[in-house]
Every structure is written in structure tokens, then in C-alpha cells.
Short mmCIF file of N, CA and C in Angstrom, two decimals:
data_model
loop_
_atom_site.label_atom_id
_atom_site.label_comp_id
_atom_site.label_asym_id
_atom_site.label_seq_id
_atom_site.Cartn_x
_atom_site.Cartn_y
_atom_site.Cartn_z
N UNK A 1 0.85 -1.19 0.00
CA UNK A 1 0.00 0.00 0.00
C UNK A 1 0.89 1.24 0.00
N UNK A 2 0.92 1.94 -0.66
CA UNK A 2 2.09 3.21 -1.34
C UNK A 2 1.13 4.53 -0.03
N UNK A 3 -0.32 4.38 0.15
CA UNK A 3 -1.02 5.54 1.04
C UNK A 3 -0.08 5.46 2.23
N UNK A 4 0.38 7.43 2.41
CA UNK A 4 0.93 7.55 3.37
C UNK A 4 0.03 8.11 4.47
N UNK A 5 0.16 7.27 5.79
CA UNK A 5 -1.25 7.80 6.76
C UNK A 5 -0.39 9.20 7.86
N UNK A 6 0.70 9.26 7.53
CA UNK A 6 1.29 10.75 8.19
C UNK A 6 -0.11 11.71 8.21
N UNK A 7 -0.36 12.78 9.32
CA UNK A 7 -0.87 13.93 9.27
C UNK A 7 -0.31 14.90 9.78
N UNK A 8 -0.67 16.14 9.61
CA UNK A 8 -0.01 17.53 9.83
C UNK A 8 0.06 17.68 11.46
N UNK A 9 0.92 17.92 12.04
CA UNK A 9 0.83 18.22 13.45
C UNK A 9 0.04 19.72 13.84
N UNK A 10 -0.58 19.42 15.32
CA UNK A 10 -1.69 20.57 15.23
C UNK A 10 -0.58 21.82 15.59
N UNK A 11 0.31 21.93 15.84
CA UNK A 11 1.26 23.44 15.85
C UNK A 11 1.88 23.43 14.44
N UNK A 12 1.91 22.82 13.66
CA UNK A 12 2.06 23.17 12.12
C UNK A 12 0.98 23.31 11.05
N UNK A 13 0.05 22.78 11.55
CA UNK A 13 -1.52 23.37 11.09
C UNK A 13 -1.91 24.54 11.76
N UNK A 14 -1.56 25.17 12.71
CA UNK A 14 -1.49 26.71 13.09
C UNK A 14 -0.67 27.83 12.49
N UNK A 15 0.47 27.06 12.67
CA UNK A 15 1.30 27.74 11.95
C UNK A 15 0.90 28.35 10.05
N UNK A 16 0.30 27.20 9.86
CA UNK A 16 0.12 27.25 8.28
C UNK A 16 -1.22 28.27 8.26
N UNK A 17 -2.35 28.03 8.80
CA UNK A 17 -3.23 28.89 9.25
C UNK A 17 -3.08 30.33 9.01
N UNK A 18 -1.77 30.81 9.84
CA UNK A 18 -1.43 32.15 10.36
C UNK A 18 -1.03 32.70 8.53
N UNK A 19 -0.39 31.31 8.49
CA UNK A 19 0.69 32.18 7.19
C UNK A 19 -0.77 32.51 5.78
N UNK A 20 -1.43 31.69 5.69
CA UNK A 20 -2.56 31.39 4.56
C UNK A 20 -3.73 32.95 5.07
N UNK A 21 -3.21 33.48 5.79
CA UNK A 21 -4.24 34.93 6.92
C UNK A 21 -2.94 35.95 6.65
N UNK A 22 -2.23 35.57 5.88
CA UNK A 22 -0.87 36.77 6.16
C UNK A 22 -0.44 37.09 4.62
N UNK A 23 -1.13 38.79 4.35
CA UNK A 23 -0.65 38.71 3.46
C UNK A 23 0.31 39.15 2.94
N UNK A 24 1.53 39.44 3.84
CA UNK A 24 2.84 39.40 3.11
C UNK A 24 3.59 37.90 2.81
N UNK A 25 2.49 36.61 3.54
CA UNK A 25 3.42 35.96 2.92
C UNK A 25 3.89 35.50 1.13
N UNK A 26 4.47 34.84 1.27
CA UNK A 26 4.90 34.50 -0.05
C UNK A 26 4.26 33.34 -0.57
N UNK A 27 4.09 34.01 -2.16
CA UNK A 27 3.30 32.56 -2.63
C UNK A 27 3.57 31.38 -2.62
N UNK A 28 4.99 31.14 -2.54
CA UNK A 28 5.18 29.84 -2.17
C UNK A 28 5.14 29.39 -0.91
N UNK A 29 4.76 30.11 0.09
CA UNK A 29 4.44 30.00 1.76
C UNK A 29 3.58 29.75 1.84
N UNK A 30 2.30 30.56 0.99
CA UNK A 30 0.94 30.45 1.09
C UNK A 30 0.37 28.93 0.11
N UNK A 31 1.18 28.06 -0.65
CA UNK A 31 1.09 27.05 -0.87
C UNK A 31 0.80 25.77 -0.53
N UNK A 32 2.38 25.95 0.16
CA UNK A 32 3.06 25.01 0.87
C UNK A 32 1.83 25.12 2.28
N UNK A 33 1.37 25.77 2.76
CA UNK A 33 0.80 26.01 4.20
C UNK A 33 -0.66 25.55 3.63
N UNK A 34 -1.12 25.65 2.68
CA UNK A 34 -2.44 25.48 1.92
C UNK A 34 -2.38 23.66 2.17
N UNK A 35 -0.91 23.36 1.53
CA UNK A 35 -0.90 21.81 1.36
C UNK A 35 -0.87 20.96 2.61
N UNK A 36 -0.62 21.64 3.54
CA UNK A 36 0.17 21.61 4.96
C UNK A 36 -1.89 21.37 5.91
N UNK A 37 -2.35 22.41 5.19
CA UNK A 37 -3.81 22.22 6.21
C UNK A 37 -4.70 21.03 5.47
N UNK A 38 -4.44 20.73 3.86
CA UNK A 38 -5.36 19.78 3.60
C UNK A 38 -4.66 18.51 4.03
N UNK A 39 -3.61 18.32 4.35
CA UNK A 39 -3.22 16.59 5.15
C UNK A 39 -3.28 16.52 6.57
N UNK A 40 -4.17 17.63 6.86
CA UNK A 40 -4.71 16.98 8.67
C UNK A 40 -5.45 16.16 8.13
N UNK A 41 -6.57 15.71 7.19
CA UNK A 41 -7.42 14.92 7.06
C UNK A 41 -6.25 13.21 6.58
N UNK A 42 -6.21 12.07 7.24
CA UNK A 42 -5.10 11.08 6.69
C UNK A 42 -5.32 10.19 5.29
N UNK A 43 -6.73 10.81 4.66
CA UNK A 43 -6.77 10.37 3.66
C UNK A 43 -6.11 11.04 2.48
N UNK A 44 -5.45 12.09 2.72
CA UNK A 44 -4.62 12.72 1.74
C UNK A 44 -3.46 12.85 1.41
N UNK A 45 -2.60 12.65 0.47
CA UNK A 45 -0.97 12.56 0.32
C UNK A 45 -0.87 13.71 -0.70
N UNK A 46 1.12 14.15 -0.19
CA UNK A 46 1.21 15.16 -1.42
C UNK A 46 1.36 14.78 -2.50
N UNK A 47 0.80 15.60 -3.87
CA UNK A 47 0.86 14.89 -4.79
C UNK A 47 2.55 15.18 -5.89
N UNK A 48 2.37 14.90 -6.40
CA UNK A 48 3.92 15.03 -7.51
C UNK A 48 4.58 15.89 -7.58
N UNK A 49 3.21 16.89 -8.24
CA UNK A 49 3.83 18.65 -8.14
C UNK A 49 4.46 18.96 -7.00
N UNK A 50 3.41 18.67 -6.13
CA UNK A 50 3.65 19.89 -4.47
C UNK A 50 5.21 18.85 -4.02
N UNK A 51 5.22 17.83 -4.41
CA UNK A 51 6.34 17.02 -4.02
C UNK A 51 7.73 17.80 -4.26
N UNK A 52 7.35 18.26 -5.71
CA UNK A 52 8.73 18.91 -6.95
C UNK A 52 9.34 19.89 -5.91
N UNK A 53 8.16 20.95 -5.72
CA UNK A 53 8.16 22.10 -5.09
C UNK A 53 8.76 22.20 -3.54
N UNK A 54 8.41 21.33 -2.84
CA UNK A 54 8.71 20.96 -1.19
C UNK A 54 10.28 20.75 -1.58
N UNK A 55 10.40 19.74 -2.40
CA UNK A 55 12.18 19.45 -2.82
C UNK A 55 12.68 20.62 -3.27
N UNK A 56 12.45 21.72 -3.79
CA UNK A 56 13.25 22.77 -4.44
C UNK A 56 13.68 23.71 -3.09
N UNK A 57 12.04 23.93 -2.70
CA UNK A 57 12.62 24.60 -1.16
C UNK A 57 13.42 24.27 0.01
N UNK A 58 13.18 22.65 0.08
CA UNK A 58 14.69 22.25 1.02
C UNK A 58 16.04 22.37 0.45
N UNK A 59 15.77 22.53 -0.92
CA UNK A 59 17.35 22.24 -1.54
C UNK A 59 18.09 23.76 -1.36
N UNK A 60 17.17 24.70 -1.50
CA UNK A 60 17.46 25.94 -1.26
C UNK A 60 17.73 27.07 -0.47
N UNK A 61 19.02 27.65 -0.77
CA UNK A 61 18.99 28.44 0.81
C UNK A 61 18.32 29.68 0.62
N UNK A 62 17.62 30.31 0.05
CA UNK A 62 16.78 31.18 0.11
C UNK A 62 15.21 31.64 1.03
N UNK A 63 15.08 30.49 1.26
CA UNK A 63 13.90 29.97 2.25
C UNK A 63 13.57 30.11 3.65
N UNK A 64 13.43 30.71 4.11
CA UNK A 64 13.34 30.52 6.04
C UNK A 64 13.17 29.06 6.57
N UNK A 65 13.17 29.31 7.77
CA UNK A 65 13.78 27.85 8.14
C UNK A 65 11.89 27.63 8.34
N UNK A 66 10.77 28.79 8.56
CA UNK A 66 9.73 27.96 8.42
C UNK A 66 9.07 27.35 7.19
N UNK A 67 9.64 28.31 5.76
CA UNK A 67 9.05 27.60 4.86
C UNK A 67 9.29 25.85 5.01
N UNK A 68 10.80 26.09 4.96
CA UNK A 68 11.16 24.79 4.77
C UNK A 68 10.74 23.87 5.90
N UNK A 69 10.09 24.41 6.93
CA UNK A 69 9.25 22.70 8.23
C UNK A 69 8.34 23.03 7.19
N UNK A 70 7.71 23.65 6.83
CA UNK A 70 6.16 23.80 5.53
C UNK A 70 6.40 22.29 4.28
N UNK A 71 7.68 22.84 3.83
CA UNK A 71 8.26 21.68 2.93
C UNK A 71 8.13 20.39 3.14
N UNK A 72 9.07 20.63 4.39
CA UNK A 72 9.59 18.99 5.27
C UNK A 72 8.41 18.19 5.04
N UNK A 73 7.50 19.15 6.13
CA UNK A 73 6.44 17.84 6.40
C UNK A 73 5.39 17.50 5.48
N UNK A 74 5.12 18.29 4.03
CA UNK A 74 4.21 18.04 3.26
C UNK A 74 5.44 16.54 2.35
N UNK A 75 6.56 16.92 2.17
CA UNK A 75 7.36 15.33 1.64
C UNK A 75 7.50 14.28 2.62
N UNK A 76 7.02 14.32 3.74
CA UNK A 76 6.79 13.60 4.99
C UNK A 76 5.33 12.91 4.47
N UNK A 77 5.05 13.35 4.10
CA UNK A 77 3.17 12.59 4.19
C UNK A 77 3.37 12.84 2.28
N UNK A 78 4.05 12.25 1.30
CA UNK A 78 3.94 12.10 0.08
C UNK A 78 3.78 10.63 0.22
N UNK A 79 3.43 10.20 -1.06
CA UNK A 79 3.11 8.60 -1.72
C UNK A 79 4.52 8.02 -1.39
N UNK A 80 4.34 6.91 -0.87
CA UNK A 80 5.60 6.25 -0.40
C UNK A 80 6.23 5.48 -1.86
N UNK A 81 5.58 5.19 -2.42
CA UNK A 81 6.25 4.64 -3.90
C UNK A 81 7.18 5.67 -4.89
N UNK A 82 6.62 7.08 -4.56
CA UNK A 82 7.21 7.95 -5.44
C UNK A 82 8.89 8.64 -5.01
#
């Protein structure tokens, strides 16, 4: 079974909250935090794209260290086959 049953922790579903209510954040903050609130539910995994994207921002040092827990944990709860 490739379904990953990971879910969002409830201080990183706040966190994402704040940022998705904030509008200086950045669109790729406001993404990543978008993707971050739909996997509290455990029937959901990240999909390919948001996968690409989570990998570009860890690879990168341009990022704050919260985008990148935003990143972490949405490739934390991706399809385990991929």
C-alpha cells in the first residue's frame, strides 16, 4: 500500500493557518501552508507537483527555516512509492 497515513501536526496546522491569513506571505508560503492544512485529514498525500516544489525549497537556501518545516512535512506525508 504506497497511502501515506502521516498527518499535519496541530502546531504546524497553526502555523500554516497564520501564514494562509498573512498577506505578506509568499506565494510559495501560502502554498506550501495550503498543502500543509489539507493533510490533517489522513486520507490525503502530497501529490507530484507539491512534491517537486517541497524538494526545491529544502534544496534551497533562500527559504526561512519555516518555509522549509512547511516543505519537510508536506514530503513527509507524500506517496511512499514515489
Amino acid at each position: 500500500d504506497s497511502m501515506n497515513n502521516k498527518r499535519s501536526s496541530k502546531k504546524l496546522t497553526s502555523d500554516a493557518a497564520r501564514i494562509l491569513n498573512d498577506k505578506k506571505a509568499s506565494k510559495i508560503q501560502r502554498s506550501l501552508a495550503g498543502g500543509v492544512l489539507s493533510q490533517r485529514n489522513p486520507n490525503k498525500q502530497t501529490g507530484a507537483t507539491m512534491e517537486d516544489v517541497a524538494s526545491k525549497v529544502l534544496k534551497s537556501e533562500k527559504y526561512s527555516d519555516q518555509t522549509k518545516s512547511l516543505a519537510a512535512s508536506l514530503l513527509s506525508q507524500s506517496n511512499k512509492e514515489r
